[in-house]
Amino acid sequence: MTAAVELTGITKRFGDVVAVDAVDLVIDDGQFFAMLGPSGCGKTTTLRMIAGLDFPTEGSLKIFGDEVGTLPPNKRPVNTVFQSYALFPHMNVLDNVAFGLRMQGVNKGDARAKAAQAIDLVRLAGMETRKPSQMSGGQQQRVALARALVNEPKVLLLDEPLGALDLKLRQEMQGELKRLQQELGVSFVFVTHDQEEALTMSDRIAVMDQGRILQVGSPEEIYEHPANRFVADFIGQTNLLEGTVEDSSTVCLANGARVQASSDRPVGTAVAVSLRPERAHIAATEAVEDRPSVEGVVDRVTYLGNARVYTVRLDWMEVEVREENRPGAALHEPGAPVSIWWDPGAVWVVGDE
Amino acid sequence: MTAIDIPEADRVTLEFEALAQRQARRRGFLLALPAWIYLIVFFAVPFGIVVVYSFATRTSRGGVALSDWNLASYERLGEELVRNVLIRSLGLALLTTVICLVVAYPFAYFMTTLSARVRNLMLVFVMIPFWTNFLVRNYAWRLILAEDGPWNTTAEAFGIDTVIDWIIDLPGWIAPDFLVGWLVDVPEPLFTKLAVILGLVYSFLPFMILPLYASIERIDGALLEASRDLYANARQSFVRVLLPLSMPGVVAGSILVFVPSLGAYVTPDILGGGKEVLLGSYIVTQFGTARNFPFGASLSVVLMVVMLTATIGYFRSGGRNL
Ligand SMILES: Nc1ncnc2c1ncn2[C@@H]1O[C@H](COP(=O)(O)OP(=O)(O)O)[C@@H](O)[C@H]1O
Ligand SMILES: [Mg+2]
C-alpha cells in the first residue's frame, strides 16, 4: 500500500534557522495522525510543506506516491484547516465552502449543492447566508472544516484547529473530528501541542522537538514506552529518577539505591527511570517489603477530588505520587516519612537519545 | 438598604449621568470649534459666494451684476466648446487614475511583502517628492522632457523613432489611431497630452500608493494562502480575494487621484503648455482674461459637485481608508 504522505530527509531552513531538520515520516492512508511537540518545534512548517505553502530546502515529499516537492498548493490533493480559520470575510458561509469547487471548475449550481451538503455534515445547516464575522469561534471552525472537506481531499491537514476554543467546545470538537475522520476514511494530519488531545484522538503520533521527529507510534507506545527522556517528560506527567545502567535488569539510582528496571543499554550509560505518578504507590516506611522502592518525606498533598497527589521529597529530588481517592485509603500528612514503591514492570528506562 | 433608597439613588445617578453627558458634549463642541470656524470661513462662505455668482449676470464691462438672477451660465455648459473641455478633462483625469492604479497596485502589494524596515524606507521614498514644492517639481519635469533633455536624448539613443515608425506601419487593428496619437509624442513629449499625463501620474501616484498599501497591508496573508490551498491559481486568488478585500484602498486612492486631476491647473499649464484647454485653466481664463465671473463660477460649481459626489459616494460605501 502506498503511503498517503511520505517525507524523506526533509529539511527546511529560514536563513540560519533550521525549522525542520532531516525529517523522515510515513503517514498511512486513513489514519488520524497527530504531530505533537512544543511551540516552535517545526510542526506548522512541516504541515505547510505538505500543503505546498512552503517548499522544502532539501528532501523528497510524496503524496500517494507522487513527488510534489515544488508543486503549488492548488495542484495538490490536500486541503488545510488553518489555525486562524482564514475564512474569506467578504463571502458568506455558502460561498466560502463552495470556493474550492468553483476554483476547480465545478459550475455554480453543483458547487453550491455540494457545499450545502458539507455545511450539513458539520451541523451548520441554516447558516449558509451568514458572514464569518457573524459566527462564533466554534462555528467558524466548522465552516473552515466544511470548506476543506467539501473538496474531498486525499489528506486533510489541520493546524492546531482547536487551539482557540474553550475547553468544553474543544472536547466537543475533538469527538466531532474523530467522527468525521472515521466516516470519511481519509487521513487527517493534525498538529497540536496538547499531548492529551493527541493521545485521545490519534491512531498514530509523531513527537517532534527542535525540528526533529523523536518518536512515531501509537498513543500506547508513546505513553508506555517513550523513546527518550524528552518524550517521557512531554507526554503525560512522569518522575525521572536519574541513574546509570548497572546490568540488563538493574539501574543504580543517584542515591546508590538499586532498582529493578530492564534496558538494553550498555553498562554505565546515564539513564533515567521513568515512574509515572499513577504507577507509583505510597506507604508508611515499614509497610513495604520485597518491591522496588525509595524512601522520602511527604512535602505537600494536593487534593484533586478523585485523587490525591503527594509530593514526596527524596534526598536528591522530588517525586509525585498519585493515589486514587478510595474509601479506606491510608492518608499521609506532610512531614510523614514514607516509602514510594511500584511494581517491577511499572517503570521504563529512558536515555538522552 | 431600604426599599425607598433605591429609586432615590437611581435618580441621583441618572441626573449625574445626564450632567456628565452634557459636559462631554460641550467639551466636544469646544474642541471641534476651530475646525468648524475654519471650514465655514474658508470653505462654506467662499463656496456660497461662488454659487451665488454662478446665477448672476456679467455686465458689459466685465463686472458682476448681483441682480437679474438667471441660468445663462449653466446653459453655456451645453455649448460644444465647453462640453469638449469637460469631456477632455474627465477623460484625462480618468486615464491618470487608471494609470496610477495599474502602476501603484503591484508596487503597494510588493511593499507589503518586505520586512518592516525596508517597507518604512520605501514609504519614505514614496513621500520624498512632497518635500519639494509642487511648482518646482513640475518645472523640473519640463527640463527633463524638453527637446535635447534627458528624456529626448535617451529615447533617441534607443532608436525610439524607428520603433514608433514600425508600430505606425502595423495594421490598424493592432495599432489603433488613438494609440498612434499618443506614440508619436513619445520622443518629444513636452507640451503634449503625454507630458500632462506623465506629470499628473507623477504628482498624484503617492496618493494612490498610500491608501492601497494601507488596505493591502491589513489583509491577513493566510486568506491568500487559503485561496491557493483551495485550488485558486495566482490570478484567481488576486481576482477573488486580494482585489475585493483591497477595494477600500482602490476606491480611496482613485478618488484622491481623480479629484485633483480633474481640476489640475499647474501641470497642464507648465507641461502641456496650455495647448489643450482643460477645465482648470478654462476656469482661470474665465476669471482672468475673459472676465466672465458667473460662467467661471458655474464651471467651478460643476467641478465641486463632481468631487463632492465622488467623496460622499465613497463614505456611503463604508470606506474609511483616507
Ligand atoms: N517564515 C519564517 N521565517 C523565519 N523563521 C520561521 C518562519 N516560519 C517558522 N520559522 C521558525 O521555524 C521554527 C518552527 O516554526 P513552526 O513550524 O511555526 O513551529 P510550530 O508550529 O511547531 O510552533 C521556529 O523557530 C520559527 O521561528
Ligand atoms: Mg504552529
XYZ file of C-alpha atoms and ligand atoms in Angstrom:
703
model
C 0.000 0.000 0.000
C 1.321 3.437 -0.853
C 1.583 5.880 1.978
C -0.687 8.919 1.978
C 2.255 11.168 2.746
C 5.916 10.263 2.720
C 8.679 12.633 3.819
C 12.268 11.586 3.202
C 15.134 13.680 4.551
C 13.004 16.826 4.558
C 14.828 19.910 5.789
C 13.522 23.467 5.867
C 15.768 26.405 6.655
C 14.692 30.027 7.067
C 18.013 31.822 6.774
C 20.017 30.453 9.685
C 17.025 28.903 11.441
C 16.597 25.195 10.814
C 12.841 24.836 11.271
C 12.652 21.207 10.146
C 15.738 19.025 10.315
C 16.105 15.944 8.094
C 12.682 14.517 8.867
C 11.627 11.066 7.677
C 7.952 10.346 8.114
C 5.373 7.999 6.656
C 1.671 8.659 7.150
C -0.601 5.803 6.120
C -3.900 6.289 4.354
C -6.998 6.552 6.524
C -5.149 7.413 9.710
C -5.765 10.050 12.298
C -2.177 11.204 12.578
C -1.041 13.761 15.149
C 2.120 15.821 15.061
C 2.854 16.717 18.633
C 5.514 18.957 20.067
C 6.175 22.174 21.953
C 5.673 25.541 20.296
C 8.341 26.360 17.726
C 9.394 22.751 17.091
C 8.525 22.857 13.380
C 5.039 21.326 13.260
C 3.432 24.116 11.279
C 6.355 24.270 8.869
C 6.086 20.531 8.211
C 2.355 20.831 7.591
C 2.848 23.829 5.301
C 5.338 21.879 3.223
C 2.805 19.083 2.763
C 0.219 21.694 1.732
C 2.657 23.404 -0.645
C 2.593 26.723 1.219
C 6.321 26.353 1.934
C 8.838 24.406 -0.093
C 11.466 22.140 1.470
C 15.095 23.240 1.306
C 16.096 19.602 0.916
C 14.478 16.205 0.711
C 11.684 14.401 -1.043
C 7.980 14.773 -0.338
C 5.467 12.370 -1.829
C 1.683 12.356 -1.677
C 0.241 8.990 -2.674
C 3.499 8.153 -4.386
C 3.737 11.352 -6.450
C 6.686 13.649 -5.831
C 5.166 17.071 -5.041
C 8.277 18.928 -3.820
C 7.651 22.248 -5.576
C 4.079 21.878 -6.837
C 1.968 24.925 -5.877
C -0.806 24.294 -3.331
C -3.585 24.401 -5.934
C -2.049 21.379 -7.676
C -2.058 19.150 -4.588
C -4.857 16.800 -3.499
C -4.744 18.075 0.071
C -6.628 20.802 1.921
C -5.847 22.719 5.058
C -7.821 23.889 8.075
C -5.874 26.954 9.120
C -5.082 27.802 12.713
C -6.785 31.201 12.300
C -9.533 29.551 10.132
C -8.753 32.107 7.350
C -12.384 32.308 6.232
C -12.978 34.835 3.451
C -14.612 37.762 5.247
C -16.292 39.112 2.101
C -18.149 35.889 1.351
C -20.999 34.198 3.169
C -20.701 30.686 4.544
C -22.063 29.020 1.411
C -19.645 30.833 -0.920
C -16.746 30.178 1.436
C -17.476 26.463 1.358
C -18.152 26.414 -2.397
C -14.916 28.315 -3.164
C -12.662 25.287 -3.705
C -15.155 23.578 -6.020
C -15.693 26.771 -8.024
C -11.943 27.130 -8.472
C -11.810 23.567 -9.755
C -14.320 24.492 -12.429
C -17.465 22.984 -10.919
C -20.466 25.034 -12.045
C -22.151 27.309 -9.572
C -25.276 25.215 -9.006
C -23.457 21.933 -8.366
C -20.839 23.639 -6.214
C -23.491 25.219 -4.041
C -25.422 21.956 -3.717
C -22.305 20.096 -2.579
C -21.351 22.983 -0.299
C -24.784 22.807 1.329
C -24.208 19.088 1.999
C -20.832 19.801 3.585
C -22.385 22.515 5.735
C -24.942 19.954 6.817
C -22.156 17.473 7.601
C -20.607 19.889 10.095
C -24.069 20.663 11.502
C -24.368 24.259 10.383
C -27.448 23.875 8.182
C -29.415 27.118 8.122
C -26.373 29.361 8.453
C -25.474 29.413 4.751
C -26.070 33.123 4.265
C -24.189 34.335 7.319
C -20.886 36.142 7.066
C -17.982 34.642 9.061
C -17.940 37.722 11.308
C -21.471 36.862 12.419
C -20.462 33.467 13.792
C -18.861 32.235 16.984
C -15.356 30.779 17.039
C -16.693 27.238 17.174
C -18.973 27.833 14.206
C -16.185 29.427 12.179
C -14.114 26.368 12.948
C -16.821 24.158 11.459
C -17.050 26.331 8.363
C -13.290 26.011 7.891
C -13.678 22.253 8.213
C -16.532 22.102 5.698
C -14.650 24.354 3.288
C -11.722 21.936 3.265
C -13.698 18.666 3.330
C -16.082 19.600 0.508
C -13.173 19.147 -1.921
C -12.799 15.517 -0.840
C -9.061 15.896 -0.228
C -6.953 12.754 -0.068
C -5.342 14.176 3.059
C -6.762 16.810 5.390
C -4.236 18.990 7.195
C -5.265 20.677 10.444
C -3.021 23.181 12.214
C -3.975 23.409 15.897
C -7.612 23.737 14.833
C -8.973 23.633 18.370
C -6.422 25.925 19.978
C -8.687 28.972 20.102
C -11.720 27.200 21.555
C -12.677 26.975 25.200
C -12.383 23.650 26.976
C -15.964 22.387 26.617
C -16.172 23.292 22.931
C -12.754 21.793 22.359
C -13.798 18.446 23.804
C -16.962 18.502 21.715
C -14.968 19.253 18.546
C -12.452 16.525 19.366
C -15.263 13.999 19.230
C -16.665 15.604 16.090
C -13.331 15.500 14.256
C -12.793 11.889 15.176
C -16.304 11.032 13.958
C -15.737 12.839 10.639
C -12.384 11.174 10.112
C -13.855 7.728 10.667
C -16.899 8.426 8.473
C -14.854 9.792 5.585
C -11.909 7.415 5.964
C -9.347 9.958 4.752
C -6.120 10.728 6.580
C -6.201 13.644 8.972
C -2.819 15.131 9.804
C -3.430 17.007 12.990
C -0.932 19.429 14.511
C -1.165 20.100 18.239
C 0.976 20.989 21.214
C -1.576 19.424 23.570
C -0.414 15.906 24.436
C -3.747 14.924 25.947
C -5.542 15.913 22.752
C -3.046 13.928 20.687
C -3.383 10.839 22.926
C -7.184 10.764 22.928
C -7.722 11.427 19.232
C -4.948 9.795 17.252
C -4.186 6.443 15.657
C -0.553 7.440 15.470
C 1.514 10.253 16.914
C 4.803 11.782 15.820
C 6.542 13.592 18.671
C 8.699 16.486 17.479
C 11.283 18.701 19.127
C 13.631 21.261 17.607
C 12.808 20.325 14.047
C 13.340 16.596 14.538
C 10.989 13.674 14.953
C 11.823 11.873 18.170
C 9.327 9.052 18.037
C 6.449 7.803 15.937
C 3.988 5.353 17.387
C 0.517 4.606 18.668
C -0.639 6.555 21.725
C 0.036 3.470 23.883
C 3.553 3.003 22.559
C 4.368 6.644 23.089
C 2.965 6.745 26.591
C 4.166 3.353 27.798
C 7.484 3.170 26.001
C 8.760 6.674 25.334
C 11.882 6.653 23.182
C 13.816 9.110 25.299
C 13.818 11.491 28.212
C 12.111 14.310 26.257
C 9.192 12.153 25.107
C 8.734 10.643 28.559
C 8.602 14.111 30.087
C 6.456 15.711 27.378
C 3.760 13.021 27.232
C 1.784 12.988 30.453
C 3.432 13.527 33.829
C 6.349 11.481 34.973
C 9.134 11.325 37.540
C 12.576 10.878 36.044
C 14.842 9.142 38.566
C 18.417 9.704 37.379
C 20.883 6.826 37.466
C 23.223 4.599 35.488
C 22.788 1.186 33.931
C 24.285 -1.499 36.127
C 23.260 -4.544 34.146
C 20.464 -5.503 31.750
C 17.893 -5.578 34.543
C 19.185 -3.117 37.153
C 19.654 0.640 37.330
C 21.704 2.242 40.081
C 19.950 5.459 41.151
C 21.727 8.681 42.069
C 21.475 7.927 45.807
C 23.036 4.498 45.328
C 19.774 2.566 45.548
C 19.429 -0.268 43.052
C 16.100 -0.707 41.295
C 14.905 -3.398 39.009
C 14.481 -1.923 35.504
C 15.350 -3.628 32.270
C 17.129 -1.916 29.393
C 19.436 -2.979 26.598
C 21.774 -0.008 27.010
C 25.488 -0.598 27.726
C 26.566 -0.824 31.339
C 27.446 2.593 32.801
C 25.164 4.632 30.497
C 23.498 7.598 32.193
C 19.753 6.970 32.086
C 16.582 7.921 33.893
C 13.943 5.618 35.249
C 10.557 6.996 34.271
C 7.994 6.438 37.001
C 4.522 7.748 36.223
C 2.739 9.244 39.285
C -0.249 6.924 38.869
C 2.010 3.838 38.758
C 3.740 4.751 41.992
C 2.279 3.999 45.404
C 2.895 5.490 48.752
C 3.048 3.655 52.078
C 4.297 4.094 55.629
C 8.018 3.154 55.655
C 7.659 -0.206 57.454
C 4.875 -1.499 55.193
C 6.986 -2.050 52.077
C 8.893 -5.234 51.540
C 10.154 -7.087 48.527
C 9.307 -4.402 45.999
C 11.371 -1.696 44.295
C 11.067 1.417 46.426
C 12.672 4.673 47.512
C 12.261 6.480 50.815
C 11.390 10.092 51.481
C 9.256 12.569 53.385
C 5.857 13.923 52.343
C 6.298 17.577 51.384
C 2.772 18.535 50.376
C -0.527 16.969 49.366
C -2.698 18.254 46.521
C -6.348 17.259 46.720
C -7.897 16.722 43.255
C -11.271 15.332 44.294
C -10.923 11.982 42.560
C -7.306 11.607 43.661
C -4.545 12.992 45.856
C -1.132 13.912 44.552
C 1.628 13.537 47.126
C 4.816 15.444 46.510
C 7.496 13.472 48.280
C 10.943 14.888 48.978
C 13.772 12.379 48.498
C 17.387 13.139 49.356
C 18.136 14.296 45.831
C 14.818 15.107 44.127
C 11.061 15.406 44.440
C 8.709 12.677 43.290
C 4.982 12.941 42.653
C 2.681 10.068 43.511
C -0.972 9.953 42.557
C -3.280 7.897 44.745
C -6.889 7.351 43.695
C -9.336 8.634 46.264
C -10.794 5.333 47.507
C -12.638 4.891 50.775
C -10.308 3.495 53.381
C -7.122 4.531 51.576
C -4.364 5.425 54.020
C -3.652 9.147 54.255
C -0.195 10.648 54.773
C 0.358 14.060 56.320
C 3.126 16.435 55.246
C 6.269 15.621 57.219
C 5.494 11.890 57.464
C 8.334 9.545 56.423
C 7.082 7.310 53.612
C 8.186 4.775 51.053
C 7.354 5.067 47.388
C 7.025 1.681 45.752
C 5.985 0.267 42.404
C 5.563 -2.976 40.536
C 8.746 -4.030 38.753
C 7.049 -3.707 35.332
C 5.737 -0.195 36.025
C 8.902 1.719 35.175
C 10.583 2.413 31.853
C 14.202 3.344 31.278
C 14.923 6.314 29.012
C 18.167 7.878 27.825
C 19.049 11.125 26.085
C 18.754 9.617 22.610
C -30.584 49.423 52.088
C -34.333 50.047 52.329
C -36.841 49.836 49.507
C -37.198 53.622 49.404
C -33.494 54.258 48.972
C -33.166 52.527 45.609
C -35.193 54.799 43.349
C -33.669 57.785 45.145
C -30.144 56.525 44.437
C -31.118 55.733 40.860
C -32.497 59.203 40.332
C -29.280 60.784 41.575
C -27.194 58.508 39.332
C -29.332 59.344 36.303
C -29.070 63.048 36.959
C -25.345 62.753 37.363
C -25.008 60.805 34.130
C -27.061 63.339 32.215
C -24.862 66.096 33.560
C -21.700 64.240 32.599
C -23.111 63.663 29.143
C -23.976 67.334 28.697
C -20.472 68.263 29.785
C -18.866 65.771 27.402
C -20.950 67.138 24.549
C -19.982 70.709 25.375
C -16.315 69.785 25.580
C -16.559 68.005 22.218
C -18.180 71.053 20.675
C -15.462 73.337 22.007
C -12.705 71.065 20.729
C -14.253 70.960 17.265
C -14.910 74.686 17.162
C -11.636 75.819 15.481
C -12.147 73.281 12.706
C -15.748 74.403 12.248
C -14.739 78.059 12.077
C -12.015 77.240 9.574
C -14.382 75.254 7.361
C -17.069 77.920 7.484
C -14.749 80.849 6.764
C -12.571 79.216 4.121
C -14.928 76.708 2.536
C -18.633 77.240 3.125
C -18.655 81.030 2.706
C -16.452 81.155 -0.455
C -18.378 78.257 -1.969
C -21.622 80.077 -1.187
C -20.299 83.169 -2.950
C -19.307 81.075 -5.974
C -22.781 79.532 -6.124
C -24.393 82.966 -5.859
C -22.140 84.360 -8.613
C -22.966 81.467 -10.893
C -26.575 82.714 -11.067
C -25.585 86.374 -11.550
C -25.094 88.315 -14.803
C -21.890 89.546 -16.406
C -22.017 93.313 -17.046
C -20.795 94.652 -20.355
C -17.634 95.963 -18.636
C -16.685 92.563 -17.212
C -18.147 93.146 -13.750
C -20.886 91.193 -11.982
C -24.424 92.440 -11.544
C -25.924 90.875 -8.426
C -29.402 91.183 -9.850
C -31.155 89.635 -12.812
C -30.638 86.078 -11.452
C -30.614 83.539 -14.296
C -29.338 80.188 -15.513
C -27.455 81.522 -18.535
C -24.060 80.428 -17.192
C -25.303 76.869 -16.755
C -26.870 76.839 -20.197
C -23.448 77.570 -21.658
C -22.212 74.239 -20.295
C -24.059 72.611 -23.168
C -22.107 74.502 -25.833
C -19.896 72.237 -27.890
C -16.662 74.030 -26.978
C -17.411 73.853 -23.255
C -18.609 70.293 -23.498
C -15.358 69.306 -25.164
C -13.349 70.904 -22.361
C -15.386 68.978 -19.787
C -15.131 65.684 -21.632
C -11.417 66.088 -22.309
C -10.762 66.892 -18.642
C -12.831 63.951 -17.435
C -11.051 61.637 -19.875
C -7.625 62.829 -18.836
C -8.448 62.536 -15.130
C -9.835 59.051 -15.692
C -6.771 57.972 -17.656
C -4.472 59.383 -14.970
C -6.423 57.459 -12.319
C -6.276 54.190 -14.237
C -2.547 54.501 -14.925
C -1.863 55.359 -11.277
C -3.918 52.347 -10.192
C -2.108 49.962 -12.530
C 1.313 51.264 -11.503
C 0.595 51.619 -7.796
C -1.145 48.294 -7.105
C 1.796 45.952 -7.756
C 4.083 48.405 -6.004
C 1.869 48.608 -2.916
C 1.487 44.826 -2.850
C 5.219 44.356 -3.220
C 5.799 46.692 -0.279
C 3.652 44.536 1.997
C 5.904 41.542 1.308
C 9.021 43.337 2.559
C 10.452 43.399 6.049
C 9.217 46.209 8.281
C 12.445 48.181 7.952
C 12.697 48.127 4.169
C 8.971 48.829 3.999
C 9.273 52.006 6.074
C 12.198 53.097 3.930
C 10.048 52.618 0.815
C 7.254 54.664 2.394
C 9.736 57.474 2.979
C 10.820 57.268 -0.680
C 7.196 57.490 -1.751
C 6.766 60.671 0.284
C 10.107 62.344 -0.525
C 8.670 64.296 -3.523
C 6.398 66.165 -1.088
C 9.486 67.797 0.389
C 9.871 69.854 -2.780
C 7.438 72.488 -3.929
C 4.864 71.274 -6.438
C 5.722 74.037 -8.936
C 9.430 73.326 -8.720
C 8.814 69.657 -9.446
C 6.714 70.498 -12.487
C 9.414 72.776 -13.837
C 11.939 70.009 -13.220
C 9.840 67.747 -15.442
C 9.831 70.458 -18.051
C 13.633 70.292 -18.170
C 13.570 66.510 -18.286
C 11.049 66.373 -21.124
C 12.390 69.288 -23.184
C 13.998 68.869 -26.607
C 17.585 67.620 -26.126
C 16.742 66.973 -22.458
C 17.455 63.623 -20.750
C 14.206 62.012 -21.911
C 14.660 63.078 -25.507
C 18.302 62.045 -25.804
C 17.721 58.701 -24.065
C 14.741 57.886 -26.263
C 16.703 58.723 -29.401
C 19.742 56.788 -28.217
C 17.484 53.728 -28.055
C 16.246 54.384 -31.575
C 12.715 55.042 -30.445
C 11.853 56.740 -33.753
C 12.401 53.545 -35.719
C 10.273 51.578 -33.266
C 7.458 54.096 -33.475
C 7.590 54.193 -37.275
C 7.423 50.420 -37.286
C 4.380 50.417 -34.983
C 2.625 53.078 -37.039
C 3.018 50.902 -40.125
C 1.240 47.999 -38.383
C -2.355 47.315 -39.399
C -4.981 49.444 -37.700
C -6.441 46.668 -35.545
C -3.092 46.188 -33.766
C -2.136 49.869 -33.552
C -5.379 51.874 -33.444
C -5.337 55.573 -34.179
C -5.611 56.766 -30.585
C -2.568 54.714 -29.609
C -0.590 56.100 -32.525
C -1.738 59.561 -31.461
C -0.029 59.091 -28.122
C 3.001 57.291 -29.534
C 4.107 59.997 -31.931
C 4.679 62.297 -28.961
C 6.949 59.876 -27.126
C 10.330 61.204 -28.397
C 9.451 64.820 -27.536
C 6.622 64.821 -25.042
C 6.890 68.395 -23.765
C 3.759 70.479 -24.445
C 1.680 67.426 -25.419
C -1.087 65.458 -23.725
C 1.509 62.805 -22.962
C 3.542 65.228 -20.855
C 0.408 66.262 -18.972
C -0.415 62.625 -18.187
C 3.159 61.925 -17.156
C 3.162 64.967 -14.893
C -0.211 64.147 -13.339
C 0.671 60.483 -12.762
C 3.968 61.510 -11.220
C 2.315 64.107 -8.984
C -0.561 62.003 -7.713
C 0.942 58.500 -7.626
C 1.695 58.709 -3.876
C -1.998 59.430 -3.221
C -2.760 56.098 -4.869
C 0.068 54.118 -3.300
C -0.568 55.084 0.303
C -4.246 54.081 0.683
C -3.638 50.958 -1.419
C -0.718 49.990 0.772
C -2.752 50.649 3.912
C -5.611 48.429 2.792
C -3.496 45.603 1.358
C -1.293 45.565 4.409
C -4.354 44.992 6.566
C -5.339 41.805 4.694
C -4.488 38.585 6.517
C -1.914 36.736 4.397
C -3.490 33.437 5.449
C -6.524 34.335 3.302
C -4.395 34.338 0.160
C -2.785 31.079 1.220
C -6.212 29.607 1.915
C -7.359 30.541 -1.582
C -4.305 28.861 -3.131
C -4.923 25.820 -0.923
C -8.488 25.784 -2.287
C -7.273 25.397 -5.876
C -7.201 29.054 -6.936
C -4.303 29.886 -9.233
C -2.423 33.152 -8.718
C -4.774 35.125 -10.976
C -7.952 33.735 -9.361
C -6.523 34.392 -5.935
C -5.990 38.028 -6.937
C -9.418 38.497 -8.512
C -11.449 36.618 -5.880
C -9.653 37.513 -2.671
C -6.953 40.191 -2.817
C -8.763 42.672 -5.042
C -12.167 42.587 -3.298
C -10.545 42.893 0.108
C -8.393 45.831 -1.007
C -11.353 47.624 -2.621
C -11.493 50.337 0.079
C -7.935 51.284 -0.871
C -8.704 51.182 -4.590
C -11.698 53.485 -4.137
C -9.913 55.860 -1.769
C -6.831 56.097 -3.985
C -8.932 56.600 -7.110
C -10.838 59.480 -5.545
C -7.650 61.046 -4.220
C -6.129 60.938 -7.723
C -9.208 61.619 -9.828
C -10.408 64.694 -7.962
C -7.200 66.771 -8.141
C -6.515 65.538 -11.704
C -9.881 66.826 -12.827
C -9.200 70.309 -11.524
C -5.481 70.304 -12.283
C -4.233 73.654 -13.471
C -0.490 73.880 -12.836
C 0.625 70.674 -14.582
C -1.400 71.119 -17.810
C -0.172 74.687 -17.948
C 3.541 74.032 -17.355
C 3.936 70.659 -19.081
C 1.095 70.886 -21.579
C 1.915 74.465 -22.470
C -1.782 75.252 -22.217
C -2.260 73.805 -25.720
C -5.084 71.530 -24.674
C -7.680 73.556 -22.819
C -8.652 71.723 -19.677
C -11.195 72.536 -17.006
C -8.710 74.080 -14.562
C -7.183 76.533 -16.979
C -10.565 77.216 -18.580
C -11.905 78.353 -15.213
C -8.828 80.527 -14.676
C -9.415 82.113 -18.087
C -12.995 82.986 -17.157
C -11.912 84.777 -14.007
C -8.901 86.315 -15.764
C -8.754 87.437 -19.377
C -12.375 86.664 -20.225
C -13.632 88.423 -17.096
C -16.768 86.287 -17.037
C -17.166 85.621 -13.317
C -20.632 83.991 -13.483
C -19.528 81.469 -16.115
C -16.305 80.740 -14.225
C -18.428 80.270 -11.129
C -20.798 77.812 -12.833
C -17.825 75.753 -14.079
C -16.432 75.717 -10.541
C -19.778 74.551 -9.195
C -19.776 71.673 -11.679
C -16.278 70.693 -10.566
C -17.254 70.876 -6.898
C -20.372 68.792 -7.436
C -18.394 66.042 -9.175
C -15.838 65.992 -6.359
C -18.422 66.053 -3.588
C -20.422 63.290 -5.240
C -17.329 61.101 -5.502
C -16.362 61.735 -1.891
C -19.827 61.234 -0.455
C -20.196 58.117 -2.571
C -17.014 56.790 -1.056
C -18.072 57.379 2.531
C -21.520 55.984 1.828
C -19.936 52.781 0.530
C -18.477 52.351 4.002
C -14.850 53.167 3.165
C -12.738 54.531 5.977
C -9.338 54.430 4.426
C -8.461 58.048 3.657
N 8.656 32.307 7.711
C 9.584 32.072 8.658
N 10.716 32.797 8.704
C 11.650 32.557 9.632
N 11.545 31.631 10.592
C 10.437 30.884 10.612
C 9.383 31.073 9.654
N 8.409 30.174 9.929
C 8.821 29.484 11.007
N 10.028 29.901 11.416
C 10.808 29.342 12.544
O 10.847 27.955 12.399
C 10.677 27.314 13.644
C 9.492 26.368 13.598
O 8.286 27.105 13.470
P 6.864 26.437 13.357
O 6.886 25.394 12.308
O 5.871 27.522 13.180
O 6.692 25.777 14.786
P 5.391 25.172 15.498
O 4.261 25.180 14.535
O 5.787 23.821 15.927
O 5.128 26.051 16.683
C 10.536 28.412 14.686
O 11.777 28.617 15.274
C 10.130 29.600 13.879
O 10.593 30.778 14.473
Mg 2.407 26.234 14.767
